[in-house]
mmCIF file of C-alpha atoms and ligand atoms in Angstrom:
data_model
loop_
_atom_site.group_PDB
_atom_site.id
_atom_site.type_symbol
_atom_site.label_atom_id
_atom_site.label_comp_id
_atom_site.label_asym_id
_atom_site.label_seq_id
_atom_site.Cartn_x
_atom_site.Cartn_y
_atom_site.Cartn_z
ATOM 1 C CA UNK X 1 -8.943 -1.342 -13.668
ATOM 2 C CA UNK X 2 -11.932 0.727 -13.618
ATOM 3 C CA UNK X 3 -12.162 4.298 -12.853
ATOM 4 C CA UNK X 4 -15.692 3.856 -11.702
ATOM 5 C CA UNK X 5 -16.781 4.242 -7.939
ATOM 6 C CA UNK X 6 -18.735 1.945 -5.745
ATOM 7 C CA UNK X 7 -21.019 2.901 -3.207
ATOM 8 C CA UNK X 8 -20.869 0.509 -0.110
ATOM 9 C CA UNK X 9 -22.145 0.569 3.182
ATOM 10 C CA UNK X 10 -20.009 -0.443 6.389
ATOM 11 C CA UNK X 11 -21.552 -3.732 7.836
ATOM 12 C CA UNK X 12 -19.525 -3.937 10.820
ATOM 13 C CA UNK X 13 -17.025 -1.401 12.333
ATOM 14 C CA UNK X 14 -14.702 -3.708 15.138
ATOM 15 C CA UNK X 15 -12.076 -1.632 17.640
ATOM 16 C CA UNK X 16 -9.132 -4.208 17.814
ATOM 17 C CA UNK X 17 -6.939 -1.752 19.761
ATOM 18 C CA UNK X 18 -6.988 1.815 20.794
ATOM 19 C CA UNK X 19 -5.928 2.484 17.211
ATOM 20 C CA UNK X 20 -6.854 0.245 14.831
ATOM 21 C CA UNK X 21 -10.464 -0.373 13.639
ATOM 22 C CA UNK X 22 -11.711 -2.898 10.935
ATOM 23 C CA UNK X 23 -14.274 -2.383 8.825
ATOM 24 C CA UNK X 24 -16.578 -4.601 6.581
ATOM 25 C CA UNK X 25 -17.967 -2.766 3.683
ATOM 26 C CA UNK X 26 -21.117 -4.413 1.807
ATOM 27 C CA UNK X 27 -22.990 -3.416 -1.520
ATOM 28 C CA UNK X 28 -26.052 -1.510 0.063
ATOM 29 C CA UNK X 29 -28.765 -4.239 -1.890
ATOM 30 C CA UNK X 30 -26.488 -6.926 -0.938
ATOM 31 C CA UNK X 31 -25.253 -7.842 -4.265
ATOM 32 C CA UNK X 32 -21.759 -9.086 -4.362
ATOM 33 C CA UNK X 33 -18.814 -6.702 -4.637
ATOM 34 C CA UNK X 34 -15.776 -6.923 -7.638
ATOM 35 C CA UNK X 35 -13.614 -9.729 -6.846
ATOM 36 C CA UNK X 36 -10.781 -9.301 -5.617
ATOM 37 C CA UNK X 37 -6.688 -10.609 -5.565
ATOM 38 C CA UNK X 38 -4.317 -10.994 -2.195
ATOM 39 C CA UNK X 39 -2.605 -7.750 -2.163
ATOM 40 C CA UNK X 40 -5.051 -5.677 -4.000
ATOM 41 C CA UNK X 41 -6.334 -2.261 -2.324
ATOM 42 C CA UNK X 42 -9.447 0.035 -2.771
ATOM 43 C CA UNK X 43 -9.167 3.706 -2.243
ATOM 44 C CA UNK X 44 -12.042 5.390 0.626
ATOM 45 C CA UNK X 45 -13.525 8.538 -0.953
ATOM 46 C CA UNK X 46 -13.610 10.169 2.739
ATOM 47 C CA UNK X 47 -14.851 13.467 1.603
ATOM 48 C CA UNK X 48 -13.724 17.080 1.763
ATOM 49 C CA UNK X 49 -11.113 15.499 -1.343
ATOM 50 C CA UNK X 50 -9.481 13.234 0.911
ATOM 51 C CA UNK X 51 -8.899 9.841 -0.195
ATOM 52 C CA UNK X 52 -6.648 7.203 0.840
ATOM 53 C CA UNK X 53 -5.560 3.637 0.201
ATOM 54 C CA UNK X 54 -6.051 0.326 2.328
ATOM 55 C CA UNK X 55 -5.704 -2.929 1.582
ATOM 56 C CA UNK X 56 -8.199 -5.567 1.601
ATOM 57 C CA UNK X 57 -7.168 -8.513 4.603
ATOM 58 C CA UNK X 58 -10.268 -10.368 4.326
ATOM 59 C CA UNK X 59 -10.162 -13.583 2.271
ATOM 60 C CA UNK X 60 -10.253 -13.142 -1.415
ATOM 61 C CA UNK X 61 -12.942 -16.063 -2.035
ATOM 62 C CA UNK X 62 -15.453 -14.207 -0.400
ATOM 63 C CA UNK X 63 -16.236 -11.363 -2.536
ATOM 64 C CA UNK X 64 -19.426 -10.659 -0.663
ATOM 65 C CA UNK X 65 -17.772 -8.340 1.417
ATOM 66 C CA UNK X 66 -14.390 -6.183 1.910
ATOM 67 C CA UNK X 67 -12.451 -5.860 5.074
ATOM 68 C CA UNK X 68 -10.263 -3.114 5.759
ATOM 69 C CA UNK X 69 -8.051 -2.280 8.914
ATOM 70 C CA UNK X 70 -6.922 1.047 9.765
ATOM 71 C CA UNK X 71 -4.560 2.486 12.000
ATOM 72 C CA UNK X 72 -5.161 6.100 13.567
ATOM 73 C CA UNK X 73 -2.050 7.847 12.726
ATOM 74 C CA UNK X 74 -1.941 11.398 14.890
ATOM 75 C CA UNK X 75 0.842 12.770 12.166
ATOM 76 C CA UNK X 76 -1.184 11.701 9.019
ATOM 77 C CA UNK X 77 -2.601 14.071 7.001
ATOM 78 C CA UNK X 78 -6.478 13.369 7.329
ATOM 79 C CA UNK X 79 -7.211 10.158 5.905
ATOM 80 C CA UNK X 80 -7.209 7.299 9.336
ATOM 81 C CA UNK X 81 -8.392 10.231 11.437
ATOM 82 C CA UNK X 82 -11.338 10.439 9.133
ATOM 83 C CA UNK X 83 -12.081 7.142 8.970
ATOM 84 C CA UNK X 84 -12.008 6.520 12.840
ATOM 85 C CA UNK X 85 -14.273 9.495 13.318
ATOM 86 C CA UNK X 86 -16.283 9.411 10.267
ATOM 87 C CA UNK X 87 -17.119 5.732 9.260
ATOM 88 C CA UNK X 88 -19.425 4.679 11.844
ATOM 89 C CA UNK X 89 -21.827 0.986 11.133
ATOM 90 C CA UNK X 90 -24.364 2.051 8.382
ATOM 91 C CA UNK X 91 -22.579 5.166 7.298
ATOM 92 C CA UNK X 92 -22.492 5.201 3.357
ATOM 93 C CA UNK X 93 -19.281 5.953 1.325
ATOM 94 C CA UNK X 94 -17.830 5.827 -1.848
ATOM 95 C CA UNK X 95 -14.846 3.140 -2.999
ATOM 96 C CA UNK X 96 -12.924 2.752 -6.055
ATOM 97 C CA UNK X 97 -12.909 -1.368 -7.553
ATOM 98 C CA UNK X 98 -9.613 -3.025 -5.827
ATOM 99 C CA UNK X 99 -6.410 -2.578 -7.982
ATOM 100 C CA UNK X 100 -3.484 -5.129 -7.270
ATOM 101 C CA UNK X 101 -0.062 -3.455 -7.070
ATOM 102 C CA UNK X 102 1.406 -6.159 -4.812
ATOM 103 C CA UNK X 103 -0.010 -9.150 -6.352
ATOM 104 C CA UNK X 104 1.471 -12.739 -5.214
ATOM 105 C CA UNK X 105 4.202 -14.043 -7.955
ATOM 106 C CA UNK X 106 2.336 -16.524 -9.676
ATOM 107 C CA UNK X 107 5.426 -19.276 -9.558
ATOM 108 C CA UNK X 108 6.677 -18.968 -6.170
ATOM 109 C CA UNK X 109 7.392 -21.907 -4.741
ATOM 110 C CA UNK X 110 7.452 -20.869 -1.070
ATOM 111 C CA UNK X 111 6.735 -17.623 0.439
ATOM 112 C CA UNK X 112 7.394 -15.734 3.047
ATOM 113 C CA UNK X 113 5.326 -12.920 4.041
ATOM 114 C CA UNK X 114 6.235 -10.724 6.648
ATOM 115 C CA UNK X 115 3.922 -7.774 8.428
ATOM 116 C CA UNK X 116 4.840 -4.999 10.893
ATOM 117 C CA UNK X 117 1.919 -3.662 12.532
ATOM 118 C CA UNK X 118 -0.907 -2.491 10.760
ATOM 119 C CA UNK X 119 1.202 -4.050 7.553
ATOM 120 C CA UNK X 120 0.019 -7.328 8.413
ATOM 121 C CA UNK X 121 -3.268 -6.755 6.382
ATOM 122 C CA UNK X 122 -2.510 -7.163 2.609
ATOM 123 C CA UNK X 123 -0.731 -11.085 4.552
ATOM 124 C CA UNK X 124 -3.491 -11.920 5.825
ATOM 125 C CA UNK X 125 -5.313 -11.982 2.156
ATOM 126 C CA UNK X 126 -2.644 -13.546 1.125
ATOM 127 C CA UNK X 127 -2.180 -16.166 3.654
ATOM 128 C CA UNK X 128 -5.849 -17.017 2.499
ATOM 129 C CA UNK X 129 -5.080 -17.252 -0.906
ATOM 130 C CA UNK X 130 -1.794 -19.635 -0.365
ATOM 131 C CA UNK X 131 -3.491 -21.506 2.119
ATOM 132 C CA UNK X 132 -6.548 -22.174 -0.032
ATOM 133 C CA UNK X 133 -4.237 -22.653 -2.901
ATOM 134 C CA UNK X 134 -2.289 -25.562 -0.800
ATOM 135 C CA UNK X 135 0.915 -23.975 -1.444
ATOM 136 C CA UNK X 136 3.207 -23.284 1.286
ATOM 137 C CA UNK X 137 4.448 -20.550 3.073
ATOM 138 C CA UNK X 138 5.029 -18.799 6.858
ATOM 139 C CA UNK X 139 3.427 -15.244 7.515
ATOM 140 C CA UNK X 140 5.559 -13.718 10.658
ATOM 141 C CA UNK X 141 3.238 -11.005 12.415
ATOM 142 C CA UNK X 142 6.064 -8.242 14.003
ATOM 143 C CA UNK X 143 4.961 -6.003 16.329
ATOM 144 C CA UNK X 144 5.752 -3.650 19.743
ATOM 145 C CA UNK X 145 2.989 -6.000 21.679
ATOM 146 C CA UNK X 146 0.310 -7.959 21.234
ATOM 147 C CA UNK X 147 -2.144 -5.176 22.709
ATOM 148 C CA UNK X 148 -1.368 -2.540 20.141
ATOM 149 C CA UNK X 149 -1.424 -5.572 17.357
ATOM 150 C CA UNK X 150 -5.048 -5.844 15.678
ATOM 151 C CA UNK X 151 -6.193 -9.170 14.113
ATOM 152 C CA UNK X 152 -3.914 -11.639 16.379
ATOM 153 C CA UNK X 153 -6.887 -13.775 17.548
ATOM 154 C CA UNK X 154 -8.125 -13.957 14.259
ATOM 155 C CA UNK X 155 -4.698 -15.263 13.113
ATOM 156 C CA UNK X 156 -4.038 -17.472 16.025
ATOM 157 C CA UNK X 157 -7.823 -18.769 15.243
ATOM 158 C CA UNK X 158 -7.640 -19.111 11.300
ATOM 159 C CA UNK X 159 -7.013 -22.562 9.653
ATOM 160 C CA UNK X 160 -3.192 -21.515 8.752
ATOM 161 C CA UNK X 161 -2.786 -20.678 12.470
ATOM 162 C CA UNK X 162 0.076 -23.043 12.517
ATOM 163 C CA UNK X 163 1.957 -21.527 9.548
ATOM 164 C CA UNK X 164 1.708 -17.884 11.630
ATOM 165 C CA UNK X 165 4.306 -17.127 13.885
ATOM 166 C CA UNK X 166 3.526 -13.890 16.013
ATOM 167 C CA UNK X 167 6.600 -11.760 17.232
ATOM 168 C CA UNK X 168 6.184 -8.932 19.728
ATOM 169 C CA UNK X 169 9.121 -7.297 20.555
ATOM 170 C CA UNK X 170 8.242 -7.009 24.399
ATOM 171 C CA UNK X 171 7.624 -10.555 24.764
ATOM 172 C CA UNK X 172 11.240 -10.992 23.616
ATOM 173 C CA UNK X 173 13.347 -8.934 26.004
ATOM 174 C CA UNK X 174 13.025 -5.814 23.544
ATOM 175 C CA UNK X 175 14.446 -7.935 20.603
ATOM 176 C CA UNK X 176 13.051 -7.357 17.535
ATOM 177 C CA UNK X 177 12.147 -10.630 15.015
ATOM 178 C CA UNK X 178 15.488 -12.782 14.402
ATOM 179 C CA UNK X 179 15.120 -12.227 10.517
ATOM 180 C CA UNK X 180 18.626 -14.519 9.829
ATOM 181 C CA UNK X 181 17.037 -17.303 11.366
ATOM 182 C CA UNK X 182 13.892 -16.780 9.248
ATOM 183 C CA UNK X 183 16.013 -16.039 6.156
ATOM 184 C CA UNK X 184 17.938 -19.557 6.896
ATOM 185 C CA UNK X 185 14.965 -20.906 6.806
ATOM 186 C CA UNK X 186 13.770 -19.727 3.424
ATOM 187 C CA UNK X 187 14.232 -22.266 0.372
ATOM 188 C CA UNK X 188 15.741 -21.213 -3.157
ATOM 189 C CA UNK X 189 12.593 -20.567 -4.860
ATOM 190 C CA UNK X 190 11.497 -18.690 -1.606
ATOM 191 C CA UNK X 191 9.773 -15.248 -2.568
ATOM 192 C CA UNK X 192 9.561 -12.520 0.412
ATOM 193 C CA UNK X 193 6.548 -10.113 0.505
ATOM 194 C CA UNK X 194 6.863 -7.327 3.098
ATOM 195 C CA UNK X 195 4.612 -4.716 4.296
ATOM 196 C CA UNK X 196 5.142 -2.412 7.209
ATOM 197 C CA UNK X 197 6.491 1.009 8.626
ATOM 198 C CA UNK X 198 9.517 2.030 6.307
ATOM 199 C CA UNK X 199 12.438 1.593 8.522
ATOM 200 C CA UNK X 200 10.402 -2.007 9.309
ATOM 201 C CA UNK X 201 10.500 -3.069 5.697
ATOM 202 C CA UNK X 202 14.068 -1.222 4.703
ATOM 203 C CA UNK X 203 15.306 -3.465 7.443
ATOM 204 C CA UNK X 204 13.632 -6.541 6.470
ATOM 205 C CA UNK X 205 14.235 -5.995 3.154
ATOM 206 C CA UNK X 206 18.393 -5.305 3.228
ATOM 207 C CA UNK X 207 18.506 -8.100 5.563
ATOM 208 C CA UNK X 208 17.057 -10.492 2.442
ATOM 209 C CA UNK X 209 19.250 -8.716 0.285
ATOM 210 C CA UNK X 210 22.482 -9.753 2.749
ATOM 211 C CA UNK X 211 21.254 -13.309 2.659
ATOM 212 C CA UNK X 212 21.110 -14.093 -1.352
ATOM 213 C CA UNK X 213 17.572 -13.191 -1.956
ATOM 214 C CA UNK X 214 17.505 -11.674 -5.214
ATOM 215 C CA UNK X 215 15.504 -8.308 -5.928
ATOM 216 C CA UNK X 216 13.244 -10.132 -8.310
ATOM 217 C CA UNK X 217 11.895 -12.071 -4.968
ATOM 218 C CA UNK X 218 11.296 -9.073 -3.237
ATOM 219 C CA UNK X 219 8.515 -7.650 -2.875
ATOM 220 C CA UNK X 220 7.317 -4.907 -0.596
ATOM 221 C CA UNK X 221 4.101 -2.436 -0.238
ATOM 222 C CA UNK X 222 4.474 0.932 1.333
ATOM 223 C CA UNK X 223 1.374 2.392 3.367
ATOM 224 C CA UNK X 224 3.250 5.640 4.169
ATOM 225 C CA UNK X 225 6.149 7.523 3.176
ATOM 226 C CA UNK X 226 7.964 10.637 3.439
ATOM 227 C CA UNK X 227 8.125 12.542 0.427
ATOM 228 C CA UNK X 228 10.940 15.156 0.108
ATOM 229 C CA UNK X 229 9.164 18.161 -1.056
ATOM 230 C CA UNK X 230 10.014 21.712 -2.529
ATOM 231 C CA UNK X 231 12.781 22.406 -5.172
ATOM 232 C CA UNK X 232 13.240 25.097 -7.943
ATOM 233 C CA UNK X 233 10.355 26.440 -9.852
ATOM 234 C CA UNK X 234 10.181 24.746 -13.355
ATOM 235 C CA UNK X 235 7.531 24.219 -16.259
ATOM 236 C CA UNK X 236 5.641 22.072 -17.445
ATOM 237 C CA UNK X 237 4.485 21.337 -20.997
ATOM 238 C CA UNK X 238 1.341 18.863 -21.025
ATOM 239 C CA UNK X 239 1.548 18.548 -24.489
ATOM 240 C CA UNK X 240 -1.685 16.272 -24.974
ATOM 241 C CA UNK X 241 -3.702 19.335 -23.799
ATOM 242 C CA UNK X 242 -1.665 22.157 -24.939
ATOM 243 C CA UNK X 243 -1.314 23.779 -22.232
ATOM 244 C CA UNK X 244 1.832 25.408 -20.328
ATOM 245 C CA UNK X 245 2.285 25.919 -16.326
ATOM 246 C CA UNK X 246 5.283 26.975 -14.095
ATOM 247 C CA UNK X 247 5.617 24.540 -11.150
ATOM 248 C CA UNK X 248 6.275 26.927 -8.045
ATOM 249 C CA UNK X 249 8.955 25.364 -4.951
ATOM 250 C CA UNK X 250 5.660 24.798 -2.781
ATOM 251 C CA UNK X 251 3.490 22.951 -5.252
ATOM 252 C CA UNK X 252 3.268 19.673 -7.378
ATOM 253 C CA UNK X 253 3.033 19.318 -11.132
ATOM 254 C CA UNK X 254 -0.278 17.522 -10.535
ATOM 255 C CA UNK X 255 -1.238 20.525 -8.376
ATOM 256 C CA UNK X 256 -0.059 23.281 -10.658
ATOM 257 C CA UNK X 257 -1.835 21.498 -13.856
ATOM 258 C CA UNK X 258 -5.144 21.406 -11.769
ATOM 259 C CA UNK X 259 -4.836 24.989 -11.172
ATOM 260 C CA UNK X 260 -4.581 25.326 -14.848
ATOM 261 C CA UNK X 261 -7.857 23.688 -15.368
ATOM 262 C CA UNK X 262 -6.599 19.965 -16.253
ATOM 263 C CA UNK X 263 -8.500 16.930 -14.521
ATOM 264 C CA UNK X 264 -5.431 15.061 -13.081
ATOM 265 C CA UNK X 265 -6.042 12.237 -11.012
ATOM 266 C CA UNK X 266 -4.525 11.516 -7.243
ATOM 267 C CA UNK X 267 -5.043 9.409 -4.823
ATOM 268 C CA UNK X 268 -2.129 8.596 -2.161
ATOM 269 C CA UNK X 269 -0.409 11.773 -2.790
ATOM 270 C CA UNK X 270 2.942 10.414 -1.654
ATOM 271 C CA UNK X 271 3.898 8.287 -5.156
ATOM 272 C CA UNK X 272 3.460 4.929 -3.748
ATOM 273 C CA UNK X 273 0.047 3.854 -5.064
ATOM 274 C CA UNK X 274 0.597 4.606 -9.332
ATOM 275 C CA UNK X 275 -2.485 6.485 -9.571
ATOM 276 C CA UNK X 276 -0.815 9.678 -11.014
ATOM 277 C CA UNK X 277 1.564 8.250 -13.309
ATOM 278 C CA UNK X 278 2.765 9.675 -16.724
ATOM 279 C CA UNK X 279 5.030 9.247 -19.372
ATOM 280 C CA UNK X 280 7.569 11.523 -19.898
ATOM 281 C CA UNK X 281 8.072 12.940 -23.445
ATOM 282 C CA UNK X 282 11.193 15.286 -22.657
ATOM 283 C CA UNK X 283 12.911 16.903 -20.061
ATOM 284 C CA UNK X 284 14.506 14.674 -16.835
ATOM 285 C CA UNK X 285 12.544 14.121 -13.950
ATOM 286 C CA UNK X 286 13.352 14.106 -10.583
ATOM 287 C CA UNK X 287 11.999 11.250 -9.042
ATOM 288 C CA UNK X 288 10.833 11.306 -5.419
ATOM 289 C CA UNK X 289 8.272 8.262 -5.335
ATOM 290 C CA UNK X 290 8.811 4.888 -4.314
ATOM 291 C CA UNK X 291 6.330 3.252 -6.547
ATOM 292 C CA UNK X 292 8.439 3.131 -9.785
ATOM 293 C CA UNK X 293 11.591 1.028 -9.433
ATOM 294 C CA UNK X 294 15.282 2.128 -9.654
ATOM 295 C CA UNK X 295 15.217 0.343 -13.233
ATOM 296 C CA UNK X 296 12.288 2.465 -14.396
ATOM 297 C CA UNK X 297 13.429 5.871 -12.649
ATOM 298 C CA UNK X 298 16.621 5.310 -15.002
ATOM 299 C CA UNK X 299 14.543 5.493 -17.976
ATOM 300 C CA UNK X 300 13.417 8.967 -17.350
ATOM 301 C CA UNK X 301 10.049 8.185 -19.644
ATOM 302 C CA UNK X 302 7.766 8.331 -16.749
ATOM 303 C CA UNK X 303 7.283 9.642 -13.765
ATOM 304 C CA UNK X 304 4.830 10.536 -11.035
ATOM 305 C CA UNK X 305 3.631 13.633 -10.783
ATOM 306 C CA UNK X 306 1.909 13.815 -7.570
ATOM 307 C CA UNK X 307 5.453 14.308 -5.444
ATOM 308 C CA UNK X 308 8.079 14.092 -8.239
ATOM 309 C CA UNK X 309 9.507 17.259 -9.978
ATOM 310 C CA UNK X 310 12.103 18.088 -12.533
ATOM 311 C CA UNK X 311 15.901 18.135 -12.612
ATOM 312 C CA UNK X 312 15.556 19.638 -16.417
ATOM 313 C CA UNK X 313 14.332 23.182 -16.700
ATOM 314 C CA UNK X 314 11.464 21.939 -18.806
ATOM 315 C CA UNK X 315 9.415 18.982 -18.630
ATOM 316 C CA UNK X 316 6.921 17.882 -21.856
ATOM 317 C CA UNK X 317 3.945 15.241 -20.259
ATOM 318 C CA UNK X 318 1.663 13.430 -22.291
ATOM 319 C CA UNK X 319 -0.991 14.651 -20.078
HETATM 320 S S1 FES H 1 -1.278 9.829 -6.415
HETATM 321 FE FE1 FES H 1 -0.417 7.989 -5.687
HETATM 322 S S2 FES H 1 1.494 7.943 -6.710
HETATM 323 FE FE2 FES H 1 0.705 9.875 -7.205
#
């Protein structure tokens, strides 16, 4: 991973729906761009310190461009508003190189990927990268219709089209996707890769659970989360740097060492992208992310420090 940012150029801007737009993004001289994995992500410097996370849904053998789609989300907190009304064909912007936090397990022997809504586009990278890879698996596209669904033709029209099967809930009576039947369907060495609203993938996800699919075969990428915020005031001992802050109720760690004049990274702001991520040195955290798993939140020896905070009066960060 490199910390270094790109500068890119959008090549195409395409409105699939009232609210989702895709966008190609090119190197400005044409050169070709880092390549990149199914699953991977780059973060959009939007400006005004807003940047957010989307994943790349083009194919991954074609690293002459990046493809990103993005939903307008009224109740977000910037970032898709900005880039419907700010990213315009032949605006300029800054990216970071793709990171890969929901990479394809390497020995799967089937998978099943499964999208809800604008969560379809880290499946469609990866559909590429199975199909091209001739190993098999069934991407099911979930959604409330097929006109508030973006990238359906270029599913139905792709040369996988027959291992997509679309599912929009009004074409079915109201019913959403029967997920035993898909389950049934799975194989032992099946893997499941999910991506979509929360209550979307919780459901998804419990329903693989009920059917025998163990945790090491799930895996799931969260595009937007609610963080519980507030708490006690505590402090905070970045010990690398020396120096000493009190975290106030209405303020993160990462926020509150900022203040104090340390350089701490963010990016999604809501602990599900990694960016922000510490170790621990004393003191028990609180965790409130969904990046790290239950497994690692036991260990209490990191923690996130964009949205977690502190059930210990005193935390010490290697920061
Ligand atoms: S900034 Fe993304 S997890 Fe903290």
């Amino acid at each position: 991973m490199t910390d270094e940012l790109l500068s890119v150029v959008v090549r195409k801007r395409v409105q699939h729906t009232e609210g989702v737009v895709s966008l190609e993004l090119v190197d400005p001289q044409g050169k070709a761009l880092p390549v990149f994995e199914a699953g991977a992500h780059i973060d959009l410097h939007l400006g005004d310190n807003l940047v957010r996370q989307y994943s790349l849904c083009n194919d991954p053998a074609d690293s002459s461009f990046y493809q990103v789609g993005v939903l307008k989300d009224p109740s977000s907190r910037g970032g898709s508003v900005a880039v419907h009304e700010r990213l315009h064909e032949g605006t300029t912007l800054q990216i970071s190189a793709p990171r890969n936090l929901f990479p394809l397990a390497e020995h799967a022997g089937h998978s099943v990927l499964i999208g809800g809504g604008i969560g379809i586009t880290p499946m469609i990278a990866m559909a590429y990268a199975l199909h091209a890879a001739g190993k098999p698996f069934d991407l099911y596209y979930c959604g409330r219709s097929r006109s508030t669904c973006a990238f359906v033709d270029d599913l139905a029209g792709s040369a996988f089209a027959d291992r997509v099967h679309f599912h929009f809930d009004d074409e079915h009576g109201g019913t959403r996707v029967d997920l035993d039947a898909v389950f049934a369907r799975a194989e032992s060495d099946s893997h499941l890769y999910t991506c979509g609203p929360n209550g979307f993938m919780e459901w998804v996800m419990s329903t693989a659970r009920d059917k025998g699919f163990p945790e090491a075969r799930i895996h799931k990428e969260f595009f937007q989360v609610e963080v519980e915020t507030g708490g006690e005031a505590f402090e905070v001992y970045a010990e690398a740097s020396g120096v000493t802050v009190t975290v106030q109720p209405d303020e993160t760690i990462a926020q509150a060492l900022n203040k104090a004049g340390l350089k701490i990274k963010v990016s999604c702001e809501q602990g599900t992208c990694g960016t922000c991520l510490c170790d621990v040195l004393e003191g028990i955290p609180d965790h409130r992310d969904v990046f790290l798993t239950d497994e690692e939140k036991e260990d209490n020896d990191q923690m996130l420090i964009c949205c977690s905070r502190a059930k210990s009066p005193r935390l010490v960060l290697d920061i």
